[in-house]
Amino acid sequence: LGMAAGEAVYLGDSLVDAQAAKAAGMVGIAVLWAKSTAERPAFISEVTAAGAHLAETPQDVVRLVSELNGARL
């Protein structure tokens, strides 16, 4: 794509996705809509420890990318 990994966003719904984003030097965004209410607390703890941002809705993804674009992308 002609860009550095740090300029890209990795959108995922698993801990492995968050870890892969971090390992690649990418911005990770973990989507919460794929998780049940019972799964969310542990998932949030794990993915934030891996450095991922959280998105509860697709609109949150748009907002986060916009914010990150101004900050670092």
PDB file of C-alpha atoms in Angstrom:
ATOM      1  CA  LEU A   1       0.000   0.000   0.000  1.00  0.00           C
ATOM      2  CA  GLY A   2       3.006   2.281   0.172  1.00  0.00           C
ATOM      3  CA  MET A   3       2.674   3.202   3.829  1.00  0.00           C
ATOM      4  CA  ALA A   4       4.387   2.338   7.076  1.00  0.00           C
ATOM      5  CA  ALA A   5       2.745  -0.148   9.436  1.00  0.00           C
ATOM      6  CA  GLY A   6       2.261   2.622  12.003  1.00  0.00           C
ATOM      7  CA  GLU A   7       0.055   4.456   9.517  1.00  0.00           C
ATOM      8  CA  ALA A   8      -2.345   1.513   9.203  1.00  0.00           C
ATOM      9  CA  VAL A   9      -5.195   0.322  11.410  1.00  0.00           C
ATOM     10  CA  TYR A  10      -5.820  -3.328  12.273  1.00  0.00           C
ATOM     11  CA  LEU A  11      -9.472  -3.927  13.096  1.00  0.00           C
ATOM     12  CA  GLY A  12     -10.233  -7.156  14.914  1.00  0.00           C
ATOM     13  CA  ASP A  13     -12.455  -9.047  17.300  1.00  0.00           C
ATOM     14  CA  SER A  14      -9.965 -11.260  19.135  1.00  0.00           C
ATOM     15  CA  LEU A  15      -6.975 -11.037  21.431  1.00  0.00           C
ATOM     16  CA  VAL A  16      -4.857 -12.542  18.649  1.00  0.00           C
ATOM     17  CA  ASP A  17      -5.861  -9.635  16.399  1.00  0.00           C
ATOM     18  CA  ALA A  18      -4.796  -7.099  19.042  1.00  0.00           C
ATOM     19  CA  GLN A  19      -1.505  -8.924  19.560  1.00  0.00           C
ATOM     20  CA  ALA A  20      -0.883  -9.124  15.808  1.00  0.00           C
ATOM     21  CA  ALA A  21      -1.507  -5.392  15.431  1.00  0.00           C
ATOM     22  CA  LYS A  22       0.966  -4.647  18.213  1.00  0.00           C
ATOM     23  CA  ALA A  23       3.586  -7.037  16.829  1.00  0.00           C
ATOM     24  CA  ALA A  24       3.270  -5.436  13.394  1.00  0.00           C
ATOM     25  CA  GLY A  25       3.538  -1.905  14.782  1.00  0.00           C
ATOM     26  CA  MET A  26       0.003  -1.098  13.691  1.00  0.00           C
ATOM     27  CA  VAL A  27      -2.783   0.691  15.524  1.00  0.00           C
ATOM     28  CA  GLY A  28      -5.173  -1.950  16.848  1.00  0.00           C
ATOM     29  CA  ILE A  29      -8.886  -1.409  17.237  1.00  0.00           C
ATOM     30  CA  ALA A  30     -10.838  -4.149  18.997  1.00  0.00           C
ATOM     31  CA  VAL A  31     -14.525  -4.276  18.141  1.00  0.00           C
ATOM     32  CA  LEU A  32     -16.837  -5.113  21.014  1.00  0.00           C
ATOM     33  CA  TRP A  33     -20.014  -5.869  19.097  1.00  0.00           C
ATOM     34  CA  ALA A  34     -18.709  -9.388  18.416  1.00  0.00           C
ATOM     35  CA  LYS A  35     -18.637 -10.180  22.145  1.00  0.00           C
ATOM     36  CA  SER A  36     -21.440 -11.062  24.529  1.00  0.00           C
ATOM     37  CA  THR A  37     -21.997  -9.033  27.680  1.00  0.00           C
ATOM     38  CA  ALA A  38     -20.413 -11.841  29.704  1.00  0.00           C
ATOM     39  CA  GLU A  39     -17.304 -11.957  27.488  1.00  0.00           C
ATOM     40  CA  ARG A  40     -16.670  -8.224  27.387  1.00  0.00           C
ATOM     41  CA  PRO A  41     -14.903  -7.534  30.718  1.00  0.00           C
ATOM     42  CA  ALA A  42     -12.156 -10.120  30.179  1.00  0.00           C
ATOM     43  CA  PHE A  43     -11.854  -9.246  26.483  1.00  0.00           C
ATOM     44  CA  ILE A  44     -11.525  -5.529  27.229  1.00  0.00           C
ATOM     45  CA  SER A  45      -8.857  -6.214  29.821  1.00  0.00           C
ATOM     46  CA  GLU A  46      -6.863  -8.442  27.467  1.00  0.00           C
ATOM     47  CA  VAL A  47      -6.992  -6.275  24.350  1.00  0.00           C
ATOM     48  CA  THR A  48      -6.299  -3.017  26.156  1.00  0.00           C
ATOM     49  CA  ALA A  49      -3.282  -4.687  27.784  1.00  0.00           C
ATOM     50  CA  ALA A  50      -2.159  -5.457  24.228  1.00  0.00           C
ATOM     51  CA  GLY A  51      -2.533  -1.773  23.366  1.00  0.00           C
ATOM     52  CA  ALA A  52      -5.739  -1.876  21.343  1.00  0.00           C
ATOM     53  CA  HIS A  53      -8.309   0.892  21.256  1.00  0.00           C
ATOM     54  CA  LEU A  54     -11.957  -0.115  21.817  1.00  0.00           C
ATOM     55  CA  ALA A  55     -14.919   0.338  19.500  1.00  0.00           C
ATOM     56  CA  GLU A  56     -18.426  -0.527  20.663  1.00  0.00           C
ATOM     57  CA  THR A  57     -20.052   0.409  17.345  1.00  0.00           C
ATOM     58  CA  PRO A  58     -18.981   0.876  13.728  1.00  0.00           C
ATOM     59  CA  GLN A  59     -19.380   4.617  14.314  1.00  0.00           C
ATOM     60  CA  ASP A  60     -16.743   4.344  17.059  1.00  0.00           C
ATOM     61  CA  VAL A  61     -14.351   2.913  14.467  1.00  0.00           C
ATOM     62  CA  VAL A  62     -14.897   5.934  12.238  1.00  0.00           C
ATOM     63  CA  ARG A  63     -14.409   8.292  15.202  1.00  0.00           C
ATOM     64  CA  LEU A  64     -11.243   6.531  16.373  1.00  0.00           C
ATOM     65  CA  VAL A  65      -9.683   6.478  12.914  1.00  0.00           C
ATOM     66  CA  SER A  66     -10.479  10.157  12.533  1.00  0.00           C
ATOM     67  CA  GLU A  67      -8.943  10.965  15.930  1.00  0.00           C
ATOM     68  CA  LEU A  68      -5.892   8.815  15.261  1.00  0.00           C
ATOM     69  CA  ASN A  69      -5.471  10.337  11.833  1.00  0.00           C
ATOM     70  CA  GLY A  70      -5.092  13.721  13.443  1.00  0.00           C
ATOM     71  CA  ALA A  71      -2.760  12.369  16.095  1.00  0.00           C
ATOM     72  CA  ARG A  72      -0.492   9.890  14.360  1.00  0.00           C
ATOM     73  CA  LEU A  73      -1.748   8.263  11.151  1.00  0.00           C
TER      74      LEU A  73
END
